PDB file of C-alpha atoms in Angstrom:
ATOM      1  CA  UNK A  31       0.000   0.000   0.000  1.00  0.00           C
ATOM      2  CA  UNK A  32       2.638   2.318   1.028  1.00  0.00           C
ATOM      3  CA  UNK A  33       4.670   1.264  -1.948  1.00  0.00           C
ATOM      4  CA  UNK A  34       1.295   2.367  -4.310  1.00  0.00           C
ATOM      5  CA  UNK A  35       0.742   6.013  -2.685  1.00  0.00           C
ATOM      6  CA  UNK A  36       3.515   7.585  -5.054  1.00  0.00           C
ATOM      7  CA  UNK A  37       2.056   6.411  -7.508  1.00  0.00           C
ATOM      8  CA  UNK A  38      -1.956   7.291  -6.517  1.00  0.00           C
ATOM      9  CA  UNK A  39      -0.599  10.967  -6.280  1.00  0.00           C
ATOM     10  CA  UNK A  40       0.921  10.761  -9.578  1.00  0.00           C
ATOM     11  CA  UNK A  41      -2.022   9.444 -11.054  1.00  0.00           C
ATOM     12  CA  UNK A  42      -3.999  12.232  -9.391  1.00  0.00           C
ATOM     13  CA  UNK A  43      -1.452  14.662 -10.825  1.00  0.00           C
ATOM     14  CA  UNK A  44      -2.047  13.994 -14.384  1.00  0.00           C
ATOM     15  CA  UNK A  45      -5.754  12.795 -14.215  1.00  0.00           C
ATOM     16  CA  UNK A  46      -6.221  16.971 -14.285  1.00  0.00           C
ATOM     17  CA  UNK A  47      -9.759  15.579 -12.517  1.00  0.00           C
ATOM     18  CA  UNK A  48     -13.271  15.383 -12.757  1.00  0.00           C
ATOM     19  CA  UNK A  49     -15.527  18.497 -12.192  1.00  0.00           C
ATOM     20  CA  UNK A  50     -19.344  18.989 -10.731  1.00  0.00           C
ATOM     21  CA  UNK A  51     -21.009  22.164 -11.838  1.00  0.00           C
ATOM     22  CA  UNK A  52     -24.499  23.379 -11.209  1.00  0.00           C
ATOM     23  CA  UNK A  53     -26.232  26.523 -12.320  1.00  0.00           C
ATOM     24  CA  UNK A  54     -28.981  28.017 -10.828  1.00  0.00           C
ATOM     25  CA  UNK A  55     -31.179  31.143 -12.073  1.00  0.00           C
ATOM     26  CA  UNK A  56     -33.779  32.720 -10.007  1.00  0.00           C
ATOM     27  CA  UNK A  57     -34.330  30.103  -7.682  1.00  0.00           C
ATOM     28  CA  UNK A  58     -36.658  32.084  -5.929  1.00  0.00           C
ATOM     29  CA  UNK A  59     -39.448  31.059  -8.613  1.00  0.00           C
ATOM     30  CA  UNK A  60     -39.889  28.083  -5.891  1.00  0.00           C
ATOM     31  CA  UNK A  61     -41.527  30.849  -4.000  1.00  0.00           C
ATOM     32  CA  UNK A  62     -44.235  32.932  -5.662  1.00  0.00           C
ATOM     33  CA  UNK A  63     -47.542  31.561  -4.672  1.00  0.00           C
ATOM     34  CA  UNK A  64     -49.876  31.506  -7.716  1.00  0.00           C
ATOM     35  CA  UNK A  65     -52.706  29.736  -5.609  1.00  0.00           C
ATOM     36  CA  UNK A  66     -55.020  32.450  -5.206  1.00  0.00           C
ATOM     37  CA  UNK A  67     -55.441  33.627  -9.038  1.00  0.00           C
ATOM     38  CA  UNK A  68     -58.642  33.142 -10.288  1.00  0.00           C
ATOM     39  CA  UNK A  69     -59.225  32.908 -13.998  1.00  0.00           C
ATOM     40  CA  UNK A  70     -61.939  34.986 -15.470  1.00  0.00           C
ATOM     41  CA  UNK A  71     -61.655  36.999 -11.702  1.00  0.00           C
ATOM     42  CA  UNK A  72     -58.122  38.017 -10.998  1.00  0.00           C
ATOM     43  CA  UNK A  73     -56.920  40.831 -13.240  1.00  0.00           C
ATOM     44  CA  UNK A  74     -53.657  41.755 -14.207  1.00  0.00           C
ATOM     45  CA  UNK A  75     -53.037  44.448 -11.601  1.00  0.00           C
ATOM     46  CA  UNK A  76     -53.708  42.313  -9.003  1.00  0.00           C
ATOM     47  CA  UNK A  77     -50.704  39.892  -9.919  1.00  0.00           C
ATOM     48  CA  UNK A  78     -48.470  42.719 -10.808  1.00  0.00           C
ATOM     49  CA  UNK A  79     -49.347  44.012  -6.975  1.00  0.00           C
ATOM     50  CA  UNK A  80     -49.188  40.880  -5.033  1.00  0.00           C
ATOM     51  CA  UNK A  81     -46.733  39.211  -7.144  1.00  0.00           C
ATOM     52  CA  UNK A  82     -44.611  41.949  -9.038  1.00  0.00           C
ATOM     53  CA  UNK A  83     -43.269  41.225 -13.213  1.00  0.00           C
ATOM     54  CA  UNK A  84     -41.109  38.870 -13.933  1.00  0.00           C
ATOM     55  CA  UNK A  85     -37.667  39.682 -14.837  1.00  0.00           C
ATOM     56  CA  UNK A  86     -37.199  40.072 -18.836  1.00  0.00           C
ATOM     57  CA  UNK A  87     -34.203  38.207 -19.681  1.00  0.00           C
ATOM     58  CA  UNK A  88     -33.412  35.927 -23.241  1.00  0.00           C
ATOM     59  CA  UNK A  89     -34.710  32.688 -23.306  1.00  0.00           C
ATOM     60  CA  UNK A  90     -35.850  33.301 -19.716  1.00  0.00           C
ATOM     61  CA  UNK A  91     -39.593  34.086 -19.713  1.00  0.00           C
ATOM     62  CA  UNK A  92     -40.573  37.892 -18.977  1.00  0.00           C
ATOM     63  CA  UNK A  93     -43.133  39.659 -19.500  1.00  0.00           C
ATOM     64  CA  UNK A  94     -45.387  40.080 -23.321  1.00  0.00           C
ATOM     65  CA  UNK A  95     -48.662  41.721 -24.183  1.00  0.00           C
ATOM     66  CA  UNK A  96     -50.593  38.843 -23.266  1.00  0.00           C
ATOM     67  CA  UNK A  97     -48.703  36.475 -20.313  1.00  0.00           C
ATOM     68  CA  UNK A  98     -46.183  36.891 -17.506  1.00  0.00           C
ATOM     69  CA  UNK A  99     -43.799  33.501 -17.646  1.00  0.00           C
ATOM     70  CA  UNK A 100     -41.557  33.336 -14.374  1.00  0.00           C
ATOM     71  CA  UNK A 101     -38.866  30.175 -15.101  1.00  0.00           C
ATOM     72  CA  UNK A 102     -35.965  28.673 -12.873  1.00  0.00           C
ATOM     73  CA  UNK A 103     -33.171  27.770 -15.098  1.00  0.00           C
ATOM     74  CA  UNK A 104     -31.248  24.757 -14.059  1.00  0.00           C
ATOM     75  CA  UNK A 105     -28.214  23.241 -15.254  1.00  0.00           C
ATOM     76  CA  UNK A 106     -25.825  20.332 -13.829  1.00  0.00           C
ATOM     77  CA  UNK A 107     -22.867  19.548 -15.537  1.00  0.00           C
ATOM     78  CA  UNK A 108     -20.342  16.428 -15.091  1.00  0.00           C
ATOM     79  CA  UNK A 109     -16.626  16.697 -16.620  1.00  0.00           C
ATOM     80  CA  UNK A 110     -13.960  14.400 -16.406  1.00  0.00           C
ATOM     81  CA  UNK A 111     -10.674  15.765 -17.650  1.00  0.00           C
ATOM     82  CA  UNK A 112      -7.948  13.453 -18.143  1.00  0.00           C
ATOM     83  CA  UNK A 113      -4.296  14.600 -18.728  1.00  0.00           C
ATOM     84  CA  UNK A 114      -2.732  17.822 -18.687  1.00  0.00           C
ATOM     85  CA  UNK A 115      -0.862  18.747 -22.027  1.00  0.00           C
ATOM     86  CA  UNK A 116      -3.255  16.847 -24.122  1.00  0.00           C
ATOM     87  CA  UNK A 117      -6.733  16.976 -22.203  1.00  0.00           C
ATOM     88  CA  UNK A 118      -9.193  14.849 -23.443  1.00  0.00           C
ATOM     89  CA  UNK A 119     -12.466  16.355 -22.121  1.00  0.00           C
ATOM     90  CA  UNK A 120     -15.271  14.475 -21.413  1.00  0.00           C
ATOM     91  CA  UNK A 121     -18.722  16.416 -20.710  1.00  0.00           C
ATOM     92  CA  UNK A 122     -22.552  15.542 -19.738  1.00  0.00           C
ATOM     93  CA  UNK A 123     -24.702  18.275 -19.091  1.00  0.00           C
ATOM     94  CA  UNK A 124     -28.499  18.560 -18.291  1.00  0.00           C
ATOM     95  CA  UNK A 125     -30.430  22.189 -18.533  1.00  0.00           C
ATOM     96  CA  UNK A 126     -33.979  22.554 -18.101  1.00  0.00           C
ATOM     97  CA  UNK A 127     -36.645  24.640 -16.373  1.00  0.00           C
ATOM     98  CA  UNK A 128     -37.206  23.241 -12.918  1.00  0.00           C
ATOM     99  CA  UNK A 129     -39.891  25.446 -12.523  1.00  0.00           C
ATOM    100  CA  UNK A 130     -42.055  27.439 -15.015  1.00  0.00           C
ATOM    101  CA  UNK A 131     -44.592  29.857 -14.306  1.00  0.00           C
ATOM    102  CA  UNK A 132     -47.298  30.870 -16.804  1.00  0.00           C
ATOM    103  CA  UNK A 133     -50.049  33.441 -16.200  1.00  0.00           C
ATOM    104  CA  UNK A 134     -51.644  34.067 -19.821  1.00  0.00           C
ATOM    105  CA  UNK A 135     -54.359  37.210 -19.695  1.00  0.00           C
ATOM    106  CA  UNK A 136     -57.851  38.167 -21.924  1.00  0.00           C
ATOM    107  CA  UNK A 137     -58.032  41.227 -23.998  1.00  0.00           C
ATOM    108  CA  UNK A 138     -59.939  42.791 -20.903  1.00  0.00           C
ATOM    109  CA  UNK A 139     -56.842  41.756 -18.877  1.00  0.00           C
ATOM    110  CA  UNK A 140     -57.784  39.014 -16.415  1.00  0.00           C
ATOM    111  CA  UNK A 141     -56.126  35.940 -16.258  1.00  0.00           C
ATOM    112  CA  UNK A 142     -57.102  33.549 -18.471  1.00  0.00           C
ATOM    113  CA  UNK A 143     -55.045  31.058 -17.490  1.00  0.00           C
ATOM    114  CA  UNK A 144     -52.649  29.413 -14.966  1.00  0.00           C
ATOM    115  CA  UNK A 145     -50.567  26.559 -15.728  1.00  0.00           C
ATOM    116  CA  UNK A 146     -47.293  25.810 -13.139  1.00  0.00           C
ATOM    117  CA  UNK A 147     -44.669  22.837 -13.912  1.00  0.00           C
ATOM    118  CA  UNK A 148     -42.106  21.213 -12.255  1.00  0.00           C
ATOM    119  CA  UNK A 149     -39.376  19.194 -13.996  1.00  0.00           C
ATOM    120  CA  UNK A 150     -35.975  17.304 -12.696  1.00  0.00           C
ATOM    121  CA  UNK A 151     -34.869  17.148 -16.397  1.00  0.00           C
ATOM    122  CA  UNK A 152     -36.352  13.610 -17.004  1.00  0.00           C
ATOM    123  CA  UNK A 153     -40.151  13.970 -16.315  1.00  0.00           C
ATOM    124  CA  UNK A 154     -42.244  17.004 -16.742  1.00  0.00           C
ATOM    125  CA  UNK A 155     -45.255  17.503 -13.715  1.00  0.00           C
ATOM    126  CA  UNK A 156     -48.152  20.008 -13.957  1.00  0.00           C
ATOM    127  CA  UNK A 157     -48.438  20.666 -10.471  1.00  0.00           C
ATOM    128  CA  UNK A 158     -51.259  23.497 -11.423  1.00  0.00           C
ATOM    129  CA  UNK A 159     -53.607  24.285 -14.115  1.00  0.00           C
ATOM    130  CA  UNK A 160     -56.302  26.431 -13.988  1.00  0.00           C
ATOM    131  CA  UNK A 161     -58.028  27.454 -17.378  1.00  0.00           C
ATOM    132  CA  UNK A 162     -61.678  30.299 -17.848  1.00  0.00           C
ATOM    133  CA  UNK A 163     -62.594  29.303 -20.930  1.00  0.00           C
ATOM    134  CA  UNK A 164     -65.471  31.470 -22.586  1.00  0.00           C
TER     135      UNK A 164
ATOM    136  CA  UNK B 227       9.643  -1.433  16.320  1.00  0.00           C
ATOM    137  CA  UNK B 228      10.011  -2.195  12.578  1.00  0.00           C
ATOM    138  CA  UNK B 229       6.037  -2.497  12.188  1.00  0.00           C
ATOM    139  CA  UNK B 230       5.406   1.098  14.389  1.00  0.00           C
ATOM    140  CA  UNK B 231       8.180   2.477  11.681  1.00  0.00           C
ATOM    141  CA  UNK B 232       6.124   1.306   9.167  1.00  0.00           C
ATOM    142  CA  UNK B 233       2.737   2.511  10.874  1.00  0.00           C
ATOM    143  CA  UNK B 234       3.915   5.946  11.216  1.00  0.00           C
ATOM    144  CA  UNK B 235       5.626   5.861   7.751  1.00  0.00           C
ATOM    145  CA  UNK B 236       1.701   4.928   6.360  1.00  0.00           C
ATOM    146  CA  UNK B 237       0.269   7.110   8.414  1.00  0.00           C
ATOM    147  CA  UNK B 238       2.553  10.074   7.171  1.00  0.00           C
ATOM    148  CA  UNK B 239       1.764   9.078   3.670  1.00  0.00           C
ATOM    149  CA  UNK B 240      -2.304   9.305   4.179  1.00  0.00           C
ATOM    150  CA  UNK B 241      -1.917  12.564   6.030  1.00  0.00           C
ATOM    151  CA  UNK B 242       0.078  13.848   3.132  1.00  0.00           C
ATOM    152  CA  UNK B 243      -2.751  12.886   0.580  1.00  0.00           C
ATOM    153  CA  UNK B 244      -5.454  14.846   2.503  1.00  0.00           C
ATOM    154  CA  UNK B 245      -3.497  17.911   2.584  1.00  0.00           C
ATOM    155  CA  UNK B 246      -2.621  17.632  -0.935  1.00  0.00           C
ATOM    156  CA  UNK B 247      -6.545  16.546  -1.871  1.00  0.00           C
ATOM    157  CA  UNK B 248      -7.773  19.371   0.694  1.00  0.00           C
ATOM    158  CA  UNK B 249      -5.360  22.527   0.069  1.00  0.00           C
ATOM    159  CA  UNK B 250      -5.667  22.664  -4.222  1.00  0.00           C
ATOM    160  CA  UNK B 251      -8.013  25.513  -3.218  1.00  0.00           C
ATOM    161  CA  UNK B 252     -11.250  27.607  -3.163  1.00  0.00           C
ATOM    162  CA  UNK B 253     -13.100  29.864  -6.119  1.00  0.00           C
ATOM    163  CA  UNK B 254     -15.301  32.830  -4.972  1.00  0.00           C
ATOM    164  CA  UNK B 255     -16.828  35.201  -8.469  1.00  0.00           C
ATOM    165  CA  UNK B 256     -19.010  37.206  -9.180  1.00  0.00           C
ATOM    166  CA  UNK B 257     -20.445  38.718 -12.048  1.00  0.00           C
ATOM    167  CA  UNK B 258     -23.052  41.776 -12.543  1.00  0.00           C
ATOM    168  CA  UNK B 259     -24.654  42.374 -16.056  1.00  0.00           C
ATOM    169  CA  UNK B 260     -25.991  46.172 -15.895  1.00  0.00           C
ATOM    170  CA  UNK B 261     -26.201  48.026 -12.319  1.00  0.00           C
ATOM    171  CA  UNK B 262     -28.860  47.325 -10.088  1.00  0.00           C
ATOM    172  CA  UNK B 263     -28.440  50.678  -8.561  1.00  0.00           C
ATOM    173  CA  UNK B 264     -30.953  51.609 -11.546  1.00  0.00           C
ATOM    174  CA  UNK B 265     -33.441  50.855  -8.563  1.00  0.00           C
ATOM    175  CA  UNK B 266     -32.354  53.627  -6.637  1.00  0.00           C
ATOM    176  CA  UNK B 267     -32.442  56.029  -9.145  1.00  0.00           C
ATOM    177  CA  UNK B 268     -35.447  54.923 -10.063  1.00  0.00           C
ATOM    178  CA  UNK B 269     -36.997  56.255  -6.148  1.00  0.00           C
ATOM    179  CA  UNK B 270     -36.414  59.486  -7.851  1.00  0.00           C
ATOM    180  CA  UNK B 271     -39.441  59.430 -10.786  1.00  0.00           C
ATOM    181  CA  UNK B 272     -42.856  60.946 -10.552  1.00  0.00           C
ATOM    182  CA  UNK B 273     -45.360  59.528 -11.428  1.00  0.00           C
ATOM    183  CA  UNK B 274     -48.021  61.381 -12.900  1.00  0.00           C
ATOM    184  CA  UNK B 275     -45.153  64.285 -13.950  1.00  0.00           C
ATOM    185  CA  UNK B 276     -41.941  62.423 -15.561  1.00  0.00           C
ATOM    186  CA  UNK B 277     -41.909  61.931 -18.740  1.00  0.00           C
ATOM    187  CA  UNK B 278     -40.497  58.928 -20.744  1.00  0.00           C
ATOM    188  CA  UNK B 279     -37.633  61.594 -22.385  1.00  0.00           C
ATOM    189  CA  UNK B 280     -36.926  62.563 -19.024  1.00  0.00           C
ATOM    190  CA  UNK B 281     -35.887  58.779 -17.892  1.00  0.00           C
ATOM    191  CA  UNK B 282     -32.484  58.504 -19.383  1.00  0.00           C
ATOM    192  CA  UNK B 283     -31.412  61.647 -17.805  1.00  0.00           C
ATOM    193  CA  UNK B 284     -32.429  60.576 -14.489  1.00  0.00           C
ATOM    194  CA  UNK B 285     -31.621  56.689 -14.843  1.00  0.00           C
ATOM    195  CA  UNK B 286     -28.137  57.352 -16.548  1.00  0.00           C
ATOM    196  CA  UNK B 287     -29.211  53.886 -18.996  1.00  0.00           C
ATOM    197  CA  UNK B 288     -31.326  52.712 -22.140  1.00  0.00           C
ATOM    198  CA  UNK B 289     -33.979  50.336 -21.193  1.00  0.00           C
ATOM    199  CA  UNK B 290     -33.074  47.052 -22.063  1.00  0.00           C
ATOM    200  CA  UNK B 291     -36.550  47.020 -24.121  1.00  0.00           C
ATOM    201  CA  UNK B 292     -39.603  49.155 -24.802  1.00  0.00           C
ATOM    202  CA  UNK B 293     -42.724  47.642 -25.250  1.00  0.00           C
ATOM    203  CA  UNK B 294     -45.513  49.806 -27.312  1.00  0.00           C
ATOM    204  CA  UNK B 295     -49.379  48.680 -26.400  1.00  0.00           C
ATOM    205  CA  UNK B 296     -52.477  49.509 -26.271  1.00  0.00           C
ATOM    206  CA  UNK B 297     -53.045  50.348 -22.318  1.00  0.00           C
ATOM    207  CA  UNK B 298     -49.378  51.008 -21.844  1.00  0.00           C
ATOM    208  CA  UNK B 299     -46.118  51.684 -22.848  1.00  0.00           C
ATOM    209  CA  UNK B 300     -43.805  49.594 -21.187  1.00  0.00           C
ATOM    210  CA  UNK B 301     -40.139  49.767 -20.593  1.00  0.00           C
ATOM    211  CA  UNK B 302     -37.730  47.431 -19.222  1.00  0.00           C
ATOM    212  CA  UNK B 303     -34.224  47.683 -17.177  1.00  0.00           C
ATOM    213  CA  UNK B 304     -33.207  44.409 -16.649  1.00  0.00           C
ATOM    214  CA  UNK B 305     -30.148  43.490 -14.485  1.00  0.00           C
ATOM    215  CA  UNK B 306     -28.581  40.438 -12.884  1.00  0.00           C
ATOM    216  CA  UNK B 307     -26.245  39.201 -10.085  1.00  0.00           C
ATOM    217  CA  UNK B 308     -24.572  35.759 -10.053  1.00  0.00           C
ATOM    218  CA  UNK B 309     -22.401  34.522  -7.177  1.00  0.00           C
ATOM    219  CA  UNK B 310     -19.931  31.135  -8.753  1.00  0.00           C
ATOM    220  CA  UNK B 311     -18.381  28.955  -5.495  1.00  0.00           C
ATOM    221  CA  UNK B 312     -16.201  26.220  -5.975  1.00  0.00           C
ATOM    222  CA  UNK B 313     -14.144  23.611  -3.693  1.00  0.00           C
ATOM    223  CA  UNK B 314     -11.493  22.782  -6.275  1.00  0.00           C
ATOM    224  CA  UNK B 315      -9.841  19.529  -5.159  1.00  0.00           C
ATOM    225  CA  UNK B 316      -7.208  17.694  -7.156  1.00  0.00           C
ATOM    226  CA  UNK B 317      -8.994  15.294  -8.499  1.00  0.00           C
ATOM    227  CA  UNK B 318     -12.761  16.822  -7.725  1.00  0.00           C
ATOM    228  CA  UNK B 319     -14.348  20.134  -8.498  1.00  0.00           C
ATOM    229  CA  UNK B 320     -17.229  20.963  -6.821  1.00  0.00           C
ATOM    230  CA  UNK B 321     -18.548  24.330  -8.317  1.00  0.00           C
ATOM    231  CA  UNK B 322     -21.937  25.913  -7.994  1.00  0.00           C
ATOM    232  CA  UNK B 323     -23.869  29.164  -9.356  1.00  0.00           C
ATOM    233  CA  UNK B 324     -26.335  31.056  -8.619  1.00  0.00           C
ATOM    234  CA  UNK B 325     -27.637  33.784 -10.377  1.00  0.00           C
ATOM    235  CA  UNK B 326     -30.895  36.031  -9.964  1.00  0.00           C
ATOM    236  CA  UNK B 327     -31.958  38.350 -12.605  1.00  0.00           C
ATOM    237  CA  UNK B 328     -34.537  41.288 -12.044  1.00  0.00           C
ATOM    238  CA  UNK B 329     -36.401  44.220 -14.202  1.00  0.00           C
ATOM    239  CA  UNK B 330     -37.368  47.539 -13.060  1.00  0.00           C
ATOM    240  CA  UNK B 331     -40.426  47.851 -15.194  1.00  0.00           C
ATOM    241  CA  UNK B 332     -41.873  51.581 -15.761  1.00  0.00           C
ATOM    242  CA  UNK B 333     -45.262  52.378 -17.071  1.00  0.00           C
ATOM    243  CA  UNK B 334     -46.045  55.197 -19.384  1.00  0.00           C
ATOM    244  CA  UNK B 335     -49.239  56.657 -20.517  1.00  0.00           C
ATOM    245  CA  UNK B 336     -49.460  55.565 -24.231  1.00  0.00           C
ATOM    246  CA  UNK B 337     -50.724  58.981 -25.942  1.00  0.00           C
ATOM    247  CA  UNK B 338     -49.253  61.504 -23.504  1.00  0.00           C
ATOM    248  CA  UNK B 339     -45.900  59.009 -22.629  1.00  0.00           C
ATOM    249  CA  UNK B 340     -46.372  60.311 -19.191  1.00  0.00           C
ATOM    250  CA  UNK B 341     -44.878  57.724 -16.149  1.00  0.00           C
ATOM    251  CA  UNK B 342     -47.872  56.002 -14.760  1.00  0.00           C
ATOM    252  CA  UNK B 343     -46.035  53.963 -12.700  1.00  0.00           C
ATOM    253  CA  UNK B 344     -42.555  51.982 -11.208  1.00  0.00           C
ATOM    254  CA  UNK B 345     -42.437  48.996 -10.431  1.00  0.00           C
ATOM    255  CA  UNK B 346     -39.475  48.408  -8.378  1.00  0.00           C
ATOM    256  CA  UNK B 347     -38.637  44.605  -7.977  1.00  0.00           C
ATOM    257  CA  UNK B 348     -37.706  43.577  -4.238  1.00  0.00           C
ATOM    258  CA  UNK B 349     -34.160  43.267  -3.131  1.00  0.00           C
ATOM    259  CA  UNK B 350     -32.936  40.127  -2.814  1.00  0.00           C
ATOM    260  CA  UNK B 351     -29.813  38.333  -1.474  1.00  0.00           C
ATOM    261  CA  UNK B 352     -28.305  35.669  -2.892  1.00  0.00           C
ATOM    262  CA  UNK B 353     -25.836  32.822  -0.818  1.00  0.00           C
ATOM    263  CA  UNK B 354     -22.585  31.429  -1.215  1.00  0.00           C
ATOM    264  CA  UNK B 355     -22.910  28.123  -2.359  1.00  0.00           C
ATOM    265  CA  UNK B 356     -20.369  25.281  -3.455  1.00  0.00           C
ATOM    266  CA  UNK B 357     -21.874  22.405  -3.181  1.00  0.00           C
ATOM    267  CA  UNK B 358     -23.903  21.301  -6.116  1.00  0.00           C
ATOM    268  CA  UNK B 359     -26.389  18.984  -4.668  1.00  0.00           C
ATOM    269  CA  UNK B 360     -29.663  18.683  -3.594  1.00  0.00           C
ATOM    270  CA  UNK B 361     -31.701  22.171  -4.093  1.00  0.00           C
TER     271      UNK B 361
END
């Protein structure tokens, strides 16, 4: 055993190593309470004044003429790096929207709908729907 | 007394190991895309008597977008704040971000482009993280 250590720290020398990345944006999506909206009742000013707007960014949700989208981005990454002048690079990643928020309004501007997902990147839950249909 | 030598001599070699597998080191960044202190500047706009022109002077930025309707005009300053932690061991990384992005949205009166109102999104805190599991 003693004999093997020099060369387990060698190895873990040039094995440049193996790395474990997660990303996380707006996590506090997990937190808005959407319970209380009631399509065909609840108007747009209500949600912006218990709720607030959700942050406009690319690819993010944000706000448009006709829905509010709140998302929480997350992405986990797994990289195993092997060597250190030539570095074979070996990477699995997995992004998705753990949680996505969609309040859609009428031309009058209530909410028309209410739909709320949760996702771990493999399966895809509604955990709320609510739908005024006219 | 041979074996003990030998003991010690293991021992030596394991505690050498952990201090080479524990001291490769730590990683603290952080990034900020546009200035959040938009939001205080923002404290500073009256309703009722700003007018749109009168937002750059007072904000010191562009609006990220402008959105022309019906009921409103609507313009948008978004920013963001992202904290990266890692525990970089020799032959583990452990490296986590977290990143939260707001909008100060402002309201305008579509015919007379008057402010109607701010909304200025709450303040929030993010944490130093590393570790990548769980939530």
């Amino acid at each position: 055993m003693v004999r093997r250590l020099p060369i387990i720290i060698l190895a873990a020398f040039f094995l440049d190593g193996c790395k474990i990345a997660r990303d996380q944006v707006n996590i506090h999506v997990r937190d808005i309470d959407t319970s209380w909206i009631e399509p065909g009742v609840t108007t747009r000013r209500q949600v912006i004044d218990r709720i607030g707007m959700p942050p406009t960014a690319k690819g993010l949700g944000g706000v448009t003429a006709d829905a509010f989208r709140w998302t929480l981005y997350d992405k986990r990454t797994g990289t195993l790096e092997a060597g250190y002048i030539v570095t074979p690079t070996f990477e699995l990643s997995r992004a998705h929207f753990a949680e996505d928020i969609l309040v859609r309004f009428d031309e009058s501007g209530k909410v028309s709908l209410v739909s709320r997902t949760v996702s771990d990147g493999k399966n895809v839950r509604i955990t709320e729907w609510k739908e005024c249909r006219k | 007394m041979a074996q003990m030598k030998n003991m010690f001599c293991r021992f030596g070699m394991i505690c050498i190991v952990g201090v080479f597998a524990l001291l490769s080191g730590c990683m603290w960044g952080r990034v900020k895309v546009n200035d959040p202190s938009v939001v205080d500047s923002a404290r500073s706009i009256k309703p009722g008597s700003t007018h749109i022109s009168e937002l750059e002077n007072i904000l010191k930025v562009q609006p990220t977008f402008r959105m022309p309707g019906k009921d409103m005009t609507l313009l948008g300053y978004t920013y963001s704040d992202t904290k990266n932690n890692g525990l970089m061991l020799i032959a583990v990384n452990f490296m986590r971000s977290t990143t939260v992005t707001d909008t100060l949205y402002i309201e305008a009166d579509p015919v007379t482009q008057i402010v109607r109102k701010v909304h200025i999104p709450p303040k929030r805190t993010l944490e130093w993280r590393f570790w990548p599991f769980g939530d």
